[in-house]
Coordinates of C-alpha atoms in Angstrom, one line a residue:
X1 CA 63.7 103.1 105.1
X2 CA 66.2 105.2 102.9
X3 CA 68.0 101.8 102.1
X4 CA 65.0 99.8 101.2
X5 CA 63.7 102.6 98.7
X6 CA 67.3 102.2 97.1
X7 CA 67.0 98.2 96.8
X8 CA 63.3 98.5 95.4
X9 CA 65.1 101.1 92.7
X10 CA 67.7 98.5 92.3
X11 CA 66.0 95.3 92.3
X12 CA 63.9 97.3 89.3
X13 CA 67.1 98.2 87.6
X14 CA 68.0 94.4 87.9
X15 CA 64.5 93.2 85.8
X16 CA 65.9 95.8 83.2
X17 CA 68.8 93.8 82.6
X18 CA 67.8 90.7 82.6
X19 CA 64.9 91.5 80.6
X20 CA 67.6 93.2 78.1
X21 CA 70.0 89.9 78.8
X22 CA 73.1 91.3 77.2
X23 CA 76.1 89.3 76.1
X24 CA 78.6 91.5 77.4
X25 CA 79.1 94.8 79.1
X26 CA 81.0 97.5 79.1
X27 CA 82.3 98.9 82.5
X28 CA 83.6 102.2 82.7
X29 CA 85.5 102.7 85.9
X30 CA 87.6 105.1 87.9
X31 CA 91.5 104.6 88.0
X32 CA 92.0 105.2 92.2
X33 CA 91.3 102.1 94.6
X34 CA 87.7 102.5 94.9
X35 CA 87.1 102.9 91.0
X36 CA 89.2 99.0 90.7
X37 CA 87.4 97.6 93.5
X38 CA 83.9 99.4 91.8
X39 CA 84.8 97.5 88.6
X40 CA 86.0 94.0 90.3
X41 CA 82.2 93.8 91.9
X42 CA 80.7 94.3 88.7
X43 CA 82.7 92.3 86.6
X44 CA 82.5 89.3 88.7
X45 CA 78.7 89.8 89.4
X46 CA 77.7 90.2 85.8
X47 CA 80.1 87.3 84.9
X48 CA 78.3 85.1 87.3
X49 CA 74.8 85.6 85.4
X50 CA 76.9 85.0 81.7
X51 CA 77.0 88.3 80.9
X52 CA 81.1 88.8 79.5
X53 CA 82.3 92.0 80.4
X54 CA 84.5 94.6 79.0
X55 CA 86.4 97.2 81.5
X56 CA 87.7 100.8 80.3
X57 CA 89.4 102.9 82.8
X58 CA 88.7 106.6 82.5
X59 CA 90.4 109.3 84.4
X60 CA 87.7 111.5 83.7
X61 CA 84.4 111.9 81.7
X62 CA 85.7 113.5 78.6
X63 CA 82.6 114.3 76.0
X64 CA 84.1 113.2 73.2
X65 CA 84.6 110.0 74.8
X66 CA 81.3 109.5 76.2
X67 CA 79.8 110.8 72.7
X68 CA 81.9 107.9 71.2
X69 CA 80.7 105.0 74.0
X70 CA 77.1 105.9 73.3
X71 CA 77.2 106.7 69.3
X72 CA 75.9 102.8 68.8
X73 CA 72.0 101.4 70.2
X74 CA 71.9 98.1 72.0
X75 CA 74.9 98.0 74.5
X76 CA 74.6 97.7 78.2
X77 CA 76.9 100.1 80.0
X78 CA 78.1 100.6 83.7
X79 CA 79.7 103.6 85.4
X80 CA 81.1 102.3 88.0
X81 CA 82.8 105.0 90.4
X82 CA 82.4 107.5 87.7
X83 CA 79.3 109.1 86.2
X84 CA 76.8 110.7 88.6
X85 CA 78.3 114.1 88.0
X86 CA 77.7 113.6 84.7
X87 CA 74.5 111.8 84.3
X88 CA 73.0 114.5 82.5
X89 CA 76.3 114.7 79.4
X90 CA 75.2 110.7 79.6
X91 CA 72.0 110.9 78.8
X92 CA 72.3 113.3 76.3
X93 CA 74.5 111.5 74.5
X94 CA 72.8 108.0 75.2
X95 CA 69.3 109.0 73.9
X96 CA 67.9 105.7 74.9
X97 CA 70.2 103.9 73.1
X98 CA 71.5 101.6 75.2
X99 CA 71.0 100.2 78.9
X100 CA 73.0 102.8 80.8
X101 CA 73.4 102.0 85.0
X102 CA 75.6 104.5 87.2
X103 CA 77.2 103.0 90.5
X104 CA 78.7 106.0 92.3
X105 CA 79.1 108.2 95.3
X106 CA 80.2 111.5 93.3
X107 CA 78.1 114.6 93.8
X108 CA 75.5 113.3 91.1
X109 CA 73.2 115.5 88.1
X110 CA 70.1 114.4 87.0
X111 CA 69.9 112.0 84.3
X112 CA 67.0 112.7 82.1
X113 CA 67.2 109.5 80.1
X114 CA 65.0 107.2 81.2
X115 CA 67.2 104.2 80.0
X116 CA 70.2 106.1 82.0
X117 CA 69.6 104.5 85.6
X118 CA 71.8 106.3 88.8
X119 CA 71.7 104.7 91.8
X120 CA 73.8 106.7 93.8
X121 CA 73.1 106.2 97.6
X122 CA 73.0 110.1 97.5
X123 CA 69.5 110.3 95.8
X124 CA 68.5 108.0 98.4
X125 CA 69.6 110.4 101.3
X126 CA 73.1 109.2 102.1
X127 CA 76.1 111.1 101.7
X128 CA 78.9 109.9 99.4
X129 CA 81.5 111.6 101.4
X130 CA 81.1 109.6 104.7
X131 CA 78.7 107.0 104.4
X132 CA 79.2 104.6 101.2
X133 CA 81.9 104.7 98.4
X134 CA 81.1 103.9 94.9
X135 CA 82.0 100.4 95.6
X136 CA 79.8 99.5 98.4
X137 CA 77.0 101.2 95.5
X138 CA 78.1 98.4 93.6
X139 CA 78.2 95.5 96.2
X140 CA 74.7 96.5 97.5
X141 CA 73.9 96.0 93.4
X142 CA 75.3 93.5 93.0
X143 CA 74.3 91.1 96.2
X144 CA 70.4 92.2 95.0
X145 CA 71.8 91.0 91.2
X146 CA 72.4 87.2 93.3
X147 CA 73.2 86.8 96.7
X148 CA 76.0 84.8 96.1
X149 CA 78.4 88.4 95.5
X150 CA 78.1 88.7 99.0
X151 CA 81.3 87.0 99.3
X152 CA 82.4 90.4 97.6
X153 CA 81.7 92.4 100.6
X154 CA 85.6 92.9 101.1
X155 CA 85.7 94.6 98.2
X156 CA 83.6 97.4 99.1
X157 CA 85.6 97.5 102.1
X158 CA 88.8 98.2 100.4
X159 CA 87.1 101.1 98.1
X160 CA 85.8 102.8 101.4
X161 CA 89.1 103.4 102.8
X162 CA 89.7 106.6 101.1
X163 CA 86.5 107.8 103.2
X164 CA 88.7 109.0 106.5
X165 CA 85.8 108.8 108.6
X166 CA 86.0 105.2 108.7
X167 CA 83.3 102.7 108.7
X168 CA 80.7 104.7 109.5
X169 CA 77.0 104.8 108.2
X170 CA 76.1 102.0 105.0
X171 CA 79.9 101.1 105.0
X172 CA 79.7 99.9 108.9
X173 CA 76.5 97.6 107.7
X174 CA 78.7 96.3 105.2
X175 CA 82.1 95.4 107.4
X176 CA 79.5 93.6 110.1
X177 CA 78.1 91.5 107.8
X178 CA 81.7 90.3 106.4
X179 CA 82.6 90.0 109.8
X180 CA 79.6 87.6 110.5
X181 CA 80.3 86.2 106.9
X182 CA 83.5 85.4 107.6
X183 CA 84.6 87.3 104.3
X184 CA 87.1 89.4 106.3
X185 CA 88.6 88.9 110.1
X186 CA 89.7 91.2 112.6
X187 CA 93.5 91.6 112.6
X188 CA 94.9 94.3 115.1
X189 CA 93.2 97.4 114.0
X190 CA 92.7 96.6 110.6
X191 CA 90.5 93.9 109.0
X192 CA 92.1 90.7 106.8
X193 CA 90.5 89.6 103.8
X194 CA 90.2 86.1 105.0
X195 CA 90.7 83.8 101.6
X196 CA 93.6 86.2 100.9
X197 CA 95.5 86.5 103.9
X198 CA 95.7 90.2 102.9
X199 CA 95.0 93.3 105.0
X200 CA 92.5 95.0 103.0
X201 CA 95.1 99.0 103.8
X202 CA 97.7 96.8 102.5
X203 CA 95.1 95.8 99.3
X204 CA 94.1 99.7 98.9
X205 CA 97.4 101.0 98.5
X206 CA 98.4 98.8 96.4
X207 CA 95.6 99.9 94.0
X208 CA 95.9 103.1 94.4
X209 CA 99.6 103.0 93.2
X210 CA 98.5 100.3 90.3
X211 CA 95.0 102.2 89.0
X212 CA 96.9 106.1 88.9
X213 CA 101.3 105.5 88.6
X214 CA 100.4 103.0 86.3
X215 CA 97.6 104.4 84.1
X216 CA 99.2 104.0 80.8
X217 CA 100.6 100.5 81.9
X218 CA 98.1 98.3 82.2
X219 CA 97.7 98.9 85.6
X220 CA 94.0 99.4 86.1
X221 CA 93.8 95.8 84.9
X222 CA 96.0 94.5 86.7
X223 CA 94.8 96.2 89.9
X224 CA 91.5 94.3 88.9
X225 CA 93.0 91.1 88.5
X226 CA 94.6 91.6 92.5
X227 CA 91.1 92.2 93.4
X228 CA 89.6 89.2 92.6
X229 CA 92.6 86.9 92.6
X230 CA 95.1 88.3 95.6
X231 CA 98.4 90.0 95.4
X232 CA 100.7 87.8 93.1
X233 CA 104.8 88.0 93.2
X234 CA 104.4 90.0 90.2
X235 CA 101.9 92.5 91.1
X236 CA 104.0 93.0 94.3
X237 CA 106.7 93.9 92.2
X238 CA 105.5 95.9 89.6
X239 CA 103.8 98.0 92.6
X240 CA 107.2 98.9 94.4
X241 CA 108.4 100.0 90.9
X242 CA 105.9 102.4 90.1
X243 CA 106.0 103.5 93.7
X244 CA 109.6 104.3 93.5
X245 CA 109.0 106.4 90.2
X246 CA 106.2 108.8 92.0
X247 CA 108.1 109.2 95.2
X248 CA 111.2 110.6 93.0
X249 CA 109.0 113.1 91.0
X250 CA 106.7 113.9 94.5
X251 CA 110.2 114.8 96.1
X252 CA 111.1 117.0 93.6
X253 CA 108.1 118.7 93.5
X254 CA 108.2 119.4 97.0
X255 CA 111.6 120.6 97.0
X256 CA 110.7 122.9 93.9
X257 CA 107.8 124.5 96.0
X258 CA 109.4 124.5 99.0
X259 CA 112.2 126.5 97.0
X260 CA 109.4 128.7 95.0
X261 CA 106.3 128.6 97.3
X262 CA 102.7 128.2 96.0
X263 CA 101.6 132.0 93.9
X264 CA 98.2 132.6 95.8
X265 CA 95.4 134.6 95.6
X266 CA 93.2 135.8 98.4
X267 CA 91.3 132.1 98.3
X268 CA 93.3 130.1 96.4
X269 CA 97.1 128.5 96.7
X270 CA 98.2 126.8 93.3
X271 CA 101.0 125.4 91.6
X272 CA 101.6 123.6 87.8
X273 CA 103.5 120.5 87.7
X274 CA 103.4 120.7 84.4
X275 CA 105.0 117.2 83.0
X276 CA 107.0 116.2 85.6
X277 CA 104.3 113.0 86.2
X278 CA 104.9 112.3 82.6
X279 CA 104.1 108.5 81.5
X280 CA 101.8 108.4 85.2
X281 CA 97.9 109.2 85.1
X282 CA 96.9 112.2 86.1
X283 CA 95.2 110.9 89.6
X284 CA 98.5 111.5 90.7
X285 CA 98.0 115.2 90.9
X286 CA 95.4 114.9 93.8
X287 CA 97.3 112.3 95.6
X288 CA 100.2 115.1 96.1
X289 CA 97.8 117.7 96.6
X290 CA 96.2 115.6 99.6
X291 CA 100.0 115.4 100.8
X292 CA 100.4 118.2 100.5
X293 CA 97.6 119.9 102.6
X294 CA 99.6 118.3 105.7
X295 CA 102.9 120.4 105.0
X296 CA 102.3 123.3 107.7
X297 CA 105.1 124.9 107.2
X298 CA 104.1 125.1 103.1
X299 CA 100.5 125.5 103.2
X300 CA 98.0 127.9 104.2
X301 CA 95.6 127.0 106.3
X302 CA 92.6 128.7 105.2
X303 CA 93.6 128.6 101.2
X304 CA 92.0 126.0 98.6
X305 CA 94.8 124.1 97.3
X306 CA 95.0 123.5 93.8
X307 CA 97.8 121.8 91.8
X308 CA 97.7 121.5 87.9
X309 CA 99.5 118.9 85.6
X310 CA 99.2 118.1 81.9
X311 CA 96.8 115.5 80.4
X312 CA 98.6 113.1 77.5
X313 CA 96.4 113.2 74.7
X314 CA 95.9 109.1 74.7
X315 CA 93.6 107.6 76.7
X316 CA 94.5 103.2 77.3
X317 CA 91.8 101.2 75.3
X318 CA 90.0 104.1 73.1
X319 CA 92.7 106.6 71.5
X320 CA 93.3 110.1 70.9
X321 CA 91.6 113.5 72.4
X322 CA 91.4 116.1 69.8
X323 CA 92.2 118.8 72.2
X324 CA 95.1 119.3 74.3
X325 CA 94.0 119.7 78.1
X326 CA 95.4 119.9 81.6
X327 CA 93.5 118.9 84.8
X328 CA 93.2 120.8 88.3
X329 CA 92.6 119.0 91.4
X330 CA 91.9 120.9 94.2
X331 CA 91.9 119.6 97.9
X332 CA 90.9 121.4 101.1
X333 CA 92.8 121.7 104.3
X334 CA 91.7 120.5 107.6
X335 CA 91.0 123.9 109.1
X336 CA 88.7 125.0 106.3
X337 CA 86.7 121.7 106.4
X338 CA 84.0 122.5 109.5
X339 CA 83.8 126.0 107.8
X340 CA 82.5 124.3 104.7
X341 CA 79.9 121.7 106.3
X342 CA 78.7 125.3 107.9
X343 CA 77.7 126.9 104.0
X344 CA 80.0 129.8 104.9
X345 CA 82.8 128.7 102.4
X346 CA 82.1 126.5 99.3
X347 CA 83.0 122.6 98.4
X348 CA 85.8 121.7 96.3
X349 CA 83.6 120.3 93.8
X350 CA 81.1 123.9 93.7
X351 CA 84.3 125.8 93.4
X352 CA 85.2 123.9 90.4
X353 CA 82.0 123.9 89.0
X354 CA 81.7 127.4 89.5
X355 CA 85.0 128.4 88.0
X356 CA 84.6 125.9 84.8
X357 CA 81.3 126.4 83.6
X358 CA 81.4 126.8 80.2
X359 CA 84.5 125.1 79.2
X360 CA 85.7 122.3 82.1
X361 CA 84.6 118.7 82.9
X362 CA 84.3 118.9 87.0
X363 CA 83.4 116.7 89.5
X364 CA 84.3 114.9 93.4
X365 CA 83.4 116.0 96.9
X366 CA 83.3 118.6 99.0
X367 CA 86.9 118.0 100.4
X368 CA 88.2 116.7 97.2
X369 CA 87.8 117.5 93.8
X370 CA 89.1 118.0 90.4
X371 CA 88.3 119.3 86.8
X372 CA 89.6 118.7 83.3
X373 CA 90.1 122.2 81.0
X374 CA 91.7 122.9 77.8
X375 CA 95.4 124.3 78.3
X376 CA 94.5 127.6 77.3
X377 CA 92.2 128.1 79.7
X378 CA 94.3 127.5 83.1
X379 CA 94.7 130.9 84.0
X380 CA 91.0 132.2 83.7
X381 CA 90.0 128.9 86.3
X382 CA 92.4 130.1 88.7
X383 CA 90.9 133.8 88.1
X384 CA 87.0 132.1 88.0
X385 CA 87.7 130.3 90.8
X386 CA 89.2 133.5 93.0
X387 CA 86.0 135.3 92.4
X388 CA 83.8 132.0 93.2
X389 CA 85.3 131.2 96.7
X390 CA 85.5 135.4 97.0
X391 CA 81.4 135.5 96.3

């Protein structure tokens, strides 16, 4: 029943854009695996009713972005990935401007625009965490959009792999009916996308090396392009380089902390790598922080981890911020996990809330999360966020 209330939303969604029938659209996607896979659905679903399309990568919803995407009326936008978190900044600056949809598993706000349309499973009782990513939001979209996408199904399969739990919940739905489909193939104990020959862990961390190394190198698009089309010579290639280049910094940051340990506070274990991930986007951060929460002998157990790393000022495909920032990403040991699902310690993402409000961009899971502040405020959400997870 849950699912069929979210196709009757969607299916209404879908007579809002084709009674709008854009020329092109403008997808605004994640940078990690599931945000390229998010945008690869769309862009190949919208391009099959005519509709051109337009992709912009965005590490994170900055407002002055946002502001900028929604300053002119008649555009039809997609968040794909991205967005729910911050449905209500969209519609604020959207003002029923434009045809706004939001395809996303992210803790969502309300959006109080009525042009701004979320359909994250999560309003529809589904958890965003274990049962759907934000690209099998956008596959059941787009297979509603024309049946046809469901030769996309593998996509969505891919995105979901950064749920641990596995295939569990919508996602399961989704990899039996590519199994019946034909769209993927059992292979060991993985799954092979069948017109690629490609294991679809093999496709994931590939893009999740292309969409966050190489940020600032056209790799988002290029991590696109692997979806649709397969894993070229060159992709291959430019992969293992950018690999390479974040192992070297990762190893040095682990030595350094092994060397100076984490500073803690009674909740909280944090470190600053500063620029060492220089010319790398900053998705980086929480991919060593997730390491990092499996190093015993450096980690404690019961202590939020949070590691912080500049933001460069230019963003691929739209330009300068005014304001120079640094983002936090914060991930949560295995040991303190059931302790959250019980209420009696709080989410990543509430933490982060908590400790930003005011002055920081925040948004993710309960396990995973990050937030985007200005540089002069680092110290007082390390200090915010001590009191939060202390309350």
């Amino acid at each position: 029943m849950r699912l069929e209330k979210f196709e009757k939303s969607a299916a209404q969604v879908v007579q809002q854009l084709k009674s709008a029938n854009p020329k092109e659209a403008i997808i605004v996607h994640h940078d990690d695996a599931d945000g390229l896979c998010s945008a690869a659905i769309t862009k190949k679903a919208l391009e099959r009713e005519g509709i051109s399309t337009r992709t912009f990568c965005l590490e994170k919803v900055y407002p002055e972005v946002i502001e900028d995407l929604h300053s002119k009326s008649g555009k039809t936008i997609f968040y794909v990935d991205i967005g729910s978190s911050h449905a209500d900044l969209i519609s604020q600056c959207n003002k029923g401007k434009n045809l706004t949809i939001i395809l996303d598993h992210h803790d969502p706000k309300a959006a109080e625009d009525p042009k701004v349309f979320d359909l994250n499973l999560e309003h529809y009782g589904f958890k965003g965490e274990t049962d759907f990513s934000g690209a099998t939001c956008c596959y059941l979209f787009a297979k509603i959009l024309n049946r046809e996408n469901m030769d996309l199904s593998y996509l969505a399969l891919v995105g979901s792999l950064e749920i641990p739990e596995g295939f569990v919940g919508i996602n399961k739905t989704v990899l039996e009916e590519a199994l019946k489909g034909g769209v993927v193939q059992q292979k060991g104990k993985s799954f092979e996308i069948t017109k690629f020959k490609t294991r679809i862990n093999t496709l994931f961390s590939k893009l999740q090396i292309l969409g966050a190394v190489g940020y600032y190198e056209g790799g988002p698009e290029t991590g696109i392009d692997a979806c649709l089309e397969g894993l070229s010579k060159e992709v291959e290639e430019k992969t293992a380089v950018l690999e390479t280049r974040r192992k070297e910094v990762n190893r040095r940051l682990l030595g350094r902390l092994y060397r100076e340990r984490l500073k803690e506070t009674e909740h909280i274990q944090w470190f600053d790598a500063g620029n060492m991930y220089a010319g790398m986007g900053t998705k980086v951060i929480g991919q060593f922080c997730s390491f990092l929460s499996y190093q015993a002998r450096l980690v404690k157990p019961y202590k939020y981890i949070m590691g912080f790393v500049n933001v460069p000022p230019e963003i691929p495909g739209w330009g300068k911020l005014k304001e120079n920032f640094v983002k936090a990403s914060v991930r949560v040991p295995k040991a303190m996990q059931p302790l959250i699902n019980k209420g009696k310690m709080l989410g990543a993402v509430n933490l982060l809330v908590a400790a930003s409000e005011g002055f920081g961009v925040a948004d993710g899971h309960q396990y995973a999360a990050s937030v985007v502040v200005p540089e002069n405020k680092k110290m007082l959400l390390v200090e915010n966020a001590e009191k939060a997870a202390s309350s």
